[in-house]
Coordinates of C-alpha atoms and ligand atoms in Angstrom, one line a residue:
M9 CA 0.0 0.0 0.0
A10 CA 2.7 2.5 1.1
G11 CA 4.9 1.4 -1.8
A12 CA 2.8 3.0 -4.5
P13 CA 2.8 6.6 -3.3
R14 CA 6.5 6.3 -2.5
S15 CA 7.4 5.1 -6.0
F16 CA 5.2 7.7 -7.4
L17 CA 7.1 10.3 -5.5
L18 CA 10.4 8.9 -6.7
F19 CA 9.1 9.0 -10.2
L20 CA 8.1 12.6 -9.8
L21 CA 11.5 13.5 -8.4
L22 CA 13.2 11.7 -11.4
V23 CA 11.1 13.5 -14.0
S24 CA 11.2 16.9 -12.2
Q25 CA 15.0 16.9 -11.5
P26 CA 16.5 17.5 -15.0
R27 CA 14.2 20.4 -15.8
D28 CA 14.6 23.3 -13.5
T29 CA 11.4 25.0 -14.5
S30 CA 9.0 22.2 -13.5
P31 CA 7.6 22.4 -9.9
A32 CA 8.7 20.0 -7.2
T33 CA 5.7 18.0 -6.1
S34 CA 5.5 16.3 -2.7
H35 CA 2.8 13.7 -2.2
C36 CA 1.0 12.7 1.0
S37 CA 0.1 9.1 1.8
P38 CA -3.5 8.5 0.6
K39 CA -6.2 9.5 3.1
R40 CA -9.0 7.0 3.1
V41 CA -12.4 8.5 3.6
N42 CA -15.8 6.9 4.3
G43 CA -19.0 8.5 3.2
I44 CA -22.7 7.7 3.9
L45 CA -25.1 7.4 1.0
G46 CA -27.2 10.6 0.6
E47 CA -25.2 12.5 3.3
S48 CA -22.0 14.6 3.1
V49 CA -18.3 13.9 3.4
V50 CA -15.3 16.2 3.8
L51 CA -12.0 15.6 2.0
P52 CA -9.6 17.2 4.5
L53 CA -6.8 19.5 3.2
D54 CA -4.1 20.9 5.4
Y55 CA -4.2 24.6 5.6
E56 CA -1.7 26.3 3.3
K57 CA -2.0 30.1 3.2
M58 CA 0.3 30.9 0.3
F59 CA -1.2 29.1 -2.7
K60 CA -1.9 30.0 -6.3
S61 CA -4.5 27.4 -6.9
I62 CA -6.0 24.2 -5.6
R63 CA -7.1 21.7 -8.2
W64 CA -9.4 18.8 -7.2
S65 CA -10.0 15.8 -9.5
A66 CA -12.9 13.3 -9.5
P67 CA -12.4 9.5 -9.7
S68 CA -13.2 9.3 -13.4
P69 CA -12.5 12.8 -14.8
R70 CA -14.5 14.1 -17.7
Q71 CA -12.8 14.8 -21.0
D72 CA -13.6 18.2 -22.6
E73 CA -15.0 17.5 -26.1
A74 CA -13.5 20.6 -27.7
S75 CA -10.0 20.7 -26.2
G76 CA -9.6 17.1 -25.3
R77 CA -8.3 18.1 -21.9
T78 CA -9.5 16.5 -18.6
V79 CA -12.0 18.6 -16.8
P80 CA -11.1 19.1 -13.1
L81 CA -13.7 18.6 -10.4
A82 CA -13.2 22.0 -9.0
V83 CA -10.6 24.8 -8.8
V84 CA -10.0 27.0 -5.7
T85 CA -8.3 30.3 -6.1
P86 CA -7.5 32.9 -3.4
G87 CA -10.0 35.7 -3.0
A88 CA -9.1 39.3 -2.7
P89 CA -7.3 40.2 0.6
G90 CA -9.7 39.6 3.4
A91 CA -12.2 37.9 1.2
L92 CA -13.1 34.2 1.0
P93 CA -11.4 32.0 -1.6
R94 CA -13.3 31.3 -4.8
L95 CA -14.5 27.8 -5.7
A96 CA -15.3 27.1 -9.3
V97 CA -17.1 23.7 -9.8
E98 CA -16.1 22.5 -13.3
D99 CA -17.6 19.0 -13.3
E100 CA -21.4 19.3 -13.9
R101 CA -22.0 16.0 -12.0
Y102 CA -21.1 17.8 -8.8
R103 CA -22.9 21.2 -9.5
G104 CA -24.6 22.4 -6.3
R105 CA -23.0 19.6 -4.2
L106 CA -19.6 21.2 -3.5
R107 CA -18.4 23.8 -1.0
L108 CA -15.4 24.6 1.1
Y109 CA -15.8 23.2 4.6
G110 CA -16.0 25.8 7.3
R111 CA -13.2 28.4 6.9
T112 CA -10.8 25.8 5.6
Y113 CA -9.8 24.6 2.1
S114 CA -11.2 21.1 2.7
L115 CA -13.8 20.1 0.2
E116 CA -17.3 19.1 1.2
I117 CA -19.3 16.9 -1.1
S118 CA -23.0 16.5 -0.2
N119 CA -25.9 14.3 -1.4
L120 CA -23.5 11.4 -2.0
T121 CA -24.4 8.7 -4.5
M122 CA -22.7 5.4 -5.1
A123 CA -21.3 6.9 -8.4
D124 CA -19.2 9.3 -6.2
E125 CA -17.1 6.4 -5.0
G126 CA -13.4 6.2 -6.1
E127 CA -10.1 8.0 -5.8
Y128 CA -10.2 11.8 -5.6
E129 CA -7.0 13.8 -6.0
V130 CA -5.9 17.3 -5.0
V131 CA -2.9 19.2 -6.4
Q132 CA -2.1 22.4 -4.6
T133 CA 0.2 24.9 -6.4
L134 CA 2.0 27.1 -3.9
I135 CA 3.4 30.6 -4.4
A136 CA 6.9 29.2 -4.0
Y137 CA 6.2 27.3 -7.2
N138 CA 6.2 23.8 -5.7
Q139 CA 3.2 21.5 -5.6
Y140 CA 1.6 19.4 -2.9
G141 CA -0.5 16.4 -4.0
C142 CA -2.8 14.1 -2.1
D143 CA -5.1 11.1 -3.0
Y144 CA -8.4 10.4 -1.2
P145 CA -9.9 6.9 -1.8
L146 CA -13.6 7.5 -1.0
S147 CA -15.9 4.6 -0.1
I148 CA -19.6 5.0 0.3
Y149 CA -21.8 2.9 2.6
K150 CA -25.5 2.9 3.4
R151 CA -26.6 3.8 6.9
L152 CA -27.9 0.5 8.1
S153 CA -31.6 0.0 8.9
E154 CA -32.9 -2.8 11.1
P155 CA -31.8 -6.1 9.7
E156 CA -34.3 -8.8 8.7
I157 CA -34.0 -12.2 10.3
R158 CA -35.3 -15.2 8.3
V159 CA -36.0 -18.5 10.1
H160 CA -35.9 -22.0 8.9
P161 CA -36.9 -24.6 11.5
V162 CA -36.4 -28.4 11.0
M163 CA -37.7 -31.0 13.4
A164 CA -34.7 -33.2 14.3
G165 CA -36.6 -35.8 16.2
N166 CA -36.5 -36.5 20.0
G167 CA -38.4 -33.3 20.7
T168 CA -35.5 -31.2 19.3
C169 CA -35.9 -28.5 16.7
N170 CA -32.9 -27.3 14.6
V171 CA -33.6 -23.7 13.6
T172 CA -31.4 -21.7 11.2
F173 CA -31.6 -17.9 11.4
T174 CA -30.3 -15.8 8.5
C175 CA -29.6 -12.1 9.0
S176 CA -29.8 -9.6 6.1
A177 CA -29.3 -5.8 6.3
G178 CA -29.6 -5.0 2.6
E179 CA -26.0 -3.8 2.0
R180 CA -23.5 -5.3 -0.3
P181 CA -22.2 -8.4 1.6
R182 CA -18.5 -7.5 1.5
H183 CA -19.4 -4.2 3.3
L184 CA -21.0 -5.9 6.3
N185 CA -20.1 -7.8 9.3
Y186 CA -22.7 -9.8 11.3
T187 CA -22.5 -10.7 15.0
W188 CA -24.9 -13.1 16.7
T189 CA -25.3 -12.8 20.5
R190 CA -27.4 -14.2 23.3
P191 CA -28.6 -12.2 25.2
A192 CA -28.4 -8.9 23.2
G193 CA -24.9 -7.6 23.7
G194 CA -23.8 -10.8 25.5
A195 CA -21.6 -13.7 24.4
V196 CA -20.9 -13.9 20.7
L197 CA -22.3 -17.1 19.2
S198 CA -21.2 -16.6 15.6
T199 CA -20.0 -14.0 13.1
E200 CA -21.4 -15.8 10.1
V201 CA -24.5 -14.6 8.2
S202 CA -26.5 -17.7 9.5
L203 CA -26.8 -19.2 12.9
L204 CA -28.0 -22.7 13.8
V205 CA -29.8 -23.1 17.2
Q206 CA -31.1 -26.3 18.8
H207 CA -34.3 -25.8 20.7
R208 CA -35.9 -28.5 22.9
L209 CA -39.7 -28.2 22.5
G210 CA -41.2 -26.9 25.7
D211 CA -38.0 -25.4 27.0
E212 CA -37.8 -21.7 28.1
D213 CA -37.3 -19.2 25.3
S214 CA -33.8 -17.7 24.8
P215 CA -33.9 -15.0 22.1
I216 CA -30.9 -14.4 19.9
T217 CA -29.8 -11.0 18.4
C218 CA -28.2 -10.2 15.1
T219 CA -26.1 -7.0 14.8
A220 CA -25.1 -5.9 11.4
T221 CA -22.1 -3.5 11.3
N222 CA -20.5 -1.5 8.5
P223 CA -17.8 1.1 8.8
V224 CA -20.4 3.9 9.3
S225 CA -23.2 2.4 11.3
H226 CA -24.7 -0.6 13.1
S227 CA -28.2 -2.0 13.7
S228 CA -29.7 -5.0 15.5
A229 CA -32.8 -7.2 15.5
S230 CA -33.8 -10.2 17.7
A231 CA -35.7 -13.5 17.1
S232 CA -37.0 -16.3 19.2
P233 CA -36.0 -20.0 18.7
K234 CA -39.2 -21.0 20.7
V235 CA -41.5 -19.0 18.4
A236 CA -39.7 -20.3 15.3
C237 CA -40.1 -23.9 16.4
E238 CA -43.4 -23.9 18.3
G239 CA -45.2 -21.0 16.7
P240 CA -46.4 -17.9 18.4
A241 CA -47.5 -18.4 22.0
P242 CA -51.3 -19.1 22.2
P243 CA -53.3 -16.1 23.5
Q244 CA -53.1 -16.2 27.3
T245 CA -56.3 -17.4 29.0
P246 CA -57.0 -14.9 31.8
A247 CA -55.3 -17.2 34.3
L248 CA -53.9 -16.0 37.6
S249 CA -50.7 -14.2 37.0
Y250 CA -47.9 -14.9 39.4
C251 CA -48.2 -11.5 41.1
R252 CA -51.9 -11.7 41.5
A253 CA -51.6 -15.2 42.9
K254 CA -49.0 -14.0 45.4
G255 CA -51.3 -11.1 46.4
I256 CA -54.2 -13.4 47.0
L257 CA -52.0 -15.8 49.1
V258 CA -50.7 -12.9 51.2
L259 CA -54.3 -11.6 51.8
G260 CA -55.4 -15.2 52.7
V261 CA -52.6 -15.5 55.3
L262 CA -53.4 -12.0 56.7
G263 CA -57.1 -13.0 56.9
A264 CA -56.3 -16.2 58.8
L265 CA -54.0 -14.4 61.2
L266 CA -56.7 -11.8 61.9
A267 CA -59.3 -14.5 62.5
G268 CA -56.9 -16.3 64.8
I269 CA -56.2 -13.2 66.8
L270 CA -59.9 -12.4 67.1
T271 CA -60.7 -15.9 68.2
V272 CA -57.9 -15.8 70.9
H273 CA -59.3 -12.4 72.2
V274 CA -62.9 -13.6 72.3
L275 CA -61.9 -16.8 74.1
A276 CA -59.8 -14.8 76.5
A277 CA -62.7 -12.4 77.2
R278 CA -65.1 -15.3 77.8
E279 CA -62.6 -16.9 80.2
R280 CA -62.4 -13.6 82.2
R281 CA -66.3 -13.3 82.3
R282 CA -66.5 -16.8 83.8
P283 CA -66.9 -16.5 87.6
Ligands
LIG70 C1 -29.6 17.3 -1.9 O1 -30.6 16.6 -1.1 C2 -31.6 17.5 -0.6 C3 -32.4 16.7 0.4 O2 -32.6 15.3 0.0 C4 -32.4 18.1 -1.7 O3 -33.3 19.0 -1.1 C5 -31.4 18.9 -2.6 O4 -32.1 19.4 -3.7 C6 -30.3 18.0 -3.1 N1 -29.3 18.8 -3.8 C7 -28.7 18.5 -4.9 C8 -27.8 19.4 -5.5 O5 -28.9 17.4 -5.4
LIG71 C1 -29.6 -30.8 14.0 O1 -28.4 -30.2 14.4 C2 -27.4 -31.1 14.9 C3 -26.3 -30.3 15.5 O2 -25.8 -29.5 14.5 C4 -27.0 -32.1 13.8 O3 -26.1 -33.0 14.3 C5 -28.3 -32.8 13.3 O4 -27.9 -33.6 12.1 C6 -29.3 -31.8 12.8 N1 -30.5 -32.5 12.5 C7 -31.3 -32.2 11.4 C8 -32.5 -33.0 11.2 O5 -31.0 -31.2 10.7
LIG72 C1 -33.2 -39.6 21.7 O1 -33.4 -39.6 23.1 C2 -33.0 -40.8 23.7 C3 -33.4 -40.7 25.2 O2 -33.1 -39.4 25.7 C4 -31.6 -41.2 23.4 O3 -31.3 -42.4 24.0 C5 -31.4 -41.2 21.9 O4 -30.0 -41.4 21.7 C6 -31.8 -39.9 21.3 N1 -31.7 -40.0 19.9 C7 -31.2 -39.0 19.1 C8 -31.2 -39.3 17.7 O5 -30.8 -38.0 19.6
LIG73 C1 -15.4 -6.8 9.6 O1 -14.6 -7.2 10.7 C2 -13.2 -7.3 10.3 C3 -12.5 -7.9 11.6 O2 -12.9 -7.3 12.7 C4 -12.7 -6.0 9.9 O3 -11.3 -6.1 9.6 C5 -13.4 -5.4 8.8 O4 -13.0 -4.2 8.4 C6 -14.9 -5.4 9.1 N1 -15.7 -5.0 7.9 C7 -16.6 -4.1 7.9 C8 -17.3 -3.9 6.6 O5 -16.9 -3.5 8.9

């Protein structure tokens, strides 16, 4: 990875050395940037006050029909003293979507589409007549919505059910990682797209959670092996709930105590009335 820019730098040094008039270019190591589909991204550029121009190039530059020259993405030139620099957007695919970020010379691209993915380049020509170049490989990802979990139960005999859960978050698979946990946020069961769970019919439920992660977001969903194997729980008949049963028991005990105390008092009173 680091070899390419270094050899490029060497190449530039070799071609620039014999001719005194050509500018010396220094190159940074590529700055990887992640963007979110439909949102904005900033290509950071170190602040250099004394520049003549900053020329940005898009991943697949357009060719000008008439002149045959490549059209830059945008060109930044210094403004009048005290004024803001001027940004000229030359590539019509980016019209209305570019601006300088804050009060810097970093470039902000908004309303990102998948077509914006690729390697951007900046070449900054300084007053001192040397150049500074940098590459920005830009990757675009979707902000993940809640994943969908598909279930595939198979009765394995002996009151056991093998249920396969498959998680899908609608992103390109190579841009996703899946993590299965039980309980949510607990021990990791698997990092595959599918998970096999064995559920014994009649056992307690023990839901599993799938979390889909990409470099810009993550999202989770849960599913129940018991429901997958036994179907949804039947509607509860209005049976005594545990709490209500406990309450009635406590009332019963209190009532019995009260009755006992009263009986003892009444008996004691009769005892005293006896001559
Ligand atoms: C960018 O997206 C916003 C909101 O989705 C929209 O209103 C605006 O027109 C878009 N701008 C461009 C240049 O596509
Ligand atoms: C159920 O899963 C177990 C454990 O992975 C496996 O040995 C068995 O063959 C499976 N049974 C069926 C019917 O898929
Ligand atoms: C089914 O259960 C019985 C008793 O628990 C056991 O002996 C037998 O090996 C089990 N068979 C399978 C296929 O798991
Ligand atoms: C998936 O996880 C691996 C290992 O943790 C990591 O190297 C990779 O960048 C992750 N991929 C995504 C798309 O998040």
